[in-house]
Amino acid sequence: MTRLHRYGLGALGAVAFLALWEISARFVWRDAQVLPSPTQAIAAAAHYMTARELAAHIGISLSRILGGFALGAAAGIALGVASGWYASLGRIVRPIVDLLRPIPPL
């Protein structure tokens, strides 16, 4: 199967999904509160998403991420130093740290 053929099938599947969603939203459910159509969702996003509002939301998200990182870094550094000084604390904390390590940061 060629790369173009594979991407073409993927694009066809996405277009078919969006078309089925649009038809279902317009003719089956008809209530935009239950199932808005893709065109209604895009129109609402374009209407409400101004550059100023988008910048405000990005700023809020960045402040939450940086605040969480600062709290986590401070707790991690304090716990790491304390675990280095006190071997018994290190043996207590090590399983918890190893359990939490695989969780993605965001």
Short mmCIF file of C-alpha atoms in Angstrom, two decimals:
data_model
loop_
_atom_site.label_atom_id
_atom_site.label_comp_id
_atom_site.label_asym_id
_atom_site.label_seq_id
_atom_site.Cartn_x
_atom_site.Cartn_y
_atom_site.Cartn_z
CA MET A 1 0.00 0.00 0.00
CA THR A 2 1.54 3.29 -1.01
CA ARG A 3 1.82 6.24 1.34
CA LEU A 4 -0.53 8.36 -0.80
CA HIS A 5 -3.12 5.58 -0.82
CA ARG A 6 -2.87 5.18 2.97
CA TYR A 7 -3.24 8.93 3.60
CA GLY A 8 -6.07 9.10 1.09
CA LEU A 9 -7.96 6.40 2.96
CA GLY A 10 -7.36 8.23 6.23
CA ALA A 11 -8.63 11.50 4.77
CA LEU A 12 -11.63 9.72 3.29
CA GLY A 13 -12.44 8.21 6.69
CA ALA A 14 -12.19 11.60 8.39
CA VAL A 15 -14.41 13.26 5.77
CA ALA A 16 -16.95 10.42 6.03
CA PHE A 17 -17.00 10.75 9.82
CA LEU A 18 -17.55 14.53 9.64
CA ALA A 19 -20.28 14.10 7.02
CA LEU A 20 -22.06 11.49 9.14
CA TRP A 21 -21.76 13.77 12.18
CA GLU A 22 -23.16 16.74 10.23
CA ILE A 23 -26.10 14.73 8.86
CA SER A 24 -26.86 13.24 12.28
CA ALA A 25 -26.77 16.63 13.96
CA ARG A 26 -28.97 18.29 11.36
CA PHE A 27 -31.58 15.61 10.68
CA VAL A 28 -31.61 13.11 13.56
CA TRP A 29 -31.04 15.05 16.79
CA ARG A 30 -31.77 18.58 15.53
CA ASP A 31 -31.08 20.03 18.99
CA ALA A 32 -27.71 21.80 19.02
CA GLN A 33 -27.59 21.47 22.82
CA VAL A 34 -27.48 17.68 22.47
CA LEU A 35 -25.26 17.33 19.41
CA PRO A 36 -23.99 20.42 17.62
CA SER A 37 -22.89 19.91 14.04
CA PRO A 38 -19.24 20.45 13.07
CA THR A 39 -20.16 23.57 11.10
CA GLN A 40 -21.99 25.02 14.12
CA ALA A 41 -19.03 24.25 16.38
CA ILE A 42 -16.57 25.89 13.97
CA ALA A 43 -18.81 28.95 13.57
CA ALA A 44 -19.14 29.34 17.35
CA ALA A 45 -15.38 28.95 17.82
CA ALA A 46 -14.69 31.57 15.15
CA HIS A 47 -17.21 33.94 16.74
CA TYR A 48 -15.96 33.63 20.32
CA MET A 49 -12.25 33.10 19.77
CA THR A 50 -10.77 36.55 19.30
CA ALA A 51 -7.05 37.18 19.57
CA ARG A 52 -7.47 39.01 22.89
CA GLU A 53 -9.54 36.22 24.43
CA LEU A 54 -7.18 33.55 23.15
CA ALA A 55 -4.20 35.41 24.63
CA ALA A 56 -6.01 35.70 27.97
CA HIS A 57 -6.72 31.96 28.05
CA ILE A 58 -3.15 31.13 27.07
CA GLY A 59 -1.89 33.42 29.85
CA ILE A 60 -4.11 31.74 32.44
CA SER A 61 -3.03 28.27 31.29
CA LEU A 62 0.65 29.23 31.38
CA SER A 63 0.31 30.69 34.88
CA ARG A 64 -1.31 27.47 36.09
CA ILE A 65 1.40 25.35 34.48
CA LEU A 66 4.22 27.48 35.86
CA GLY A 67 2.62 27.65 39.32
CA GLY A 68 2.20 23.89 39.42
CA PHE A 69 5.75 23.38 38.21
CA ALA A 70 7.08 25.73 40.88
CA LEU A 71 5.16 23.94 43.63
CA GLY A 72 6.22 20.53 42.36
CA ALA A 73 9.85 21.55 41.94
CA ALA A 74 10.00 23.04 45.43
CA ALA A 75 8.44 19.93 46.97
CA GLY A 76 10.67 17.64 44.91
CA ILE A 77 13.86 19.49 45.80
CA ALA A 78 12.96 19.62 49.50
CA LEU A 79 12.05 15.94 49.54
CA GLY A 80 15.16 14.99 47.59
CA VAL A 81 17.49 16.88 49.92
CA ALA A 82 15.75 15.48 52.99
CA SER A 83 15.91 11.95 51.53
CA GLY A 84 19.62 12.42 50.90
CA TRP A 85 20.29 13.52 54.46
CA TYR A 86 18.11 10.89 56.12
CA ALA A 87 18.49 7.41 54.65
CA SER A 88 15.40 6.08 56.42
CA LEU A 89 13.28 8.82 54.87
CA GLY A 90 14.80 7.93 51.49
CA ARG A 91 13.73 4.30 51.91
CA ILE A 92 10.19 5.44 52.79
CA VAL A 93 9.86 7.94 49.95
CA ARG A 94 11.56 5.88 47.20
CA PRO A 95 8.57 3.58 46.41
CA ILE A 96 6.21 6.56 46.17
CA VAL A 97 8.57 8.42 43.84
CA ASP A 98 9.04 5.30 41.70
CA LEU A 99 5.26 4.88 41.54
CA LEU A 100 4.71 8.48 40.38
CA ARG A 101 7.66 8.64 37.95
CA PRO A 102 5.85 7.21 34.85
CA ILE A 103 3.02 9.78 35.06
CA PRO A 104 3.42 12.43 32.31
CA PRO A 105 4.15 15.94 33.64
CA LEU A 106 1.20 17.71 32.02
#
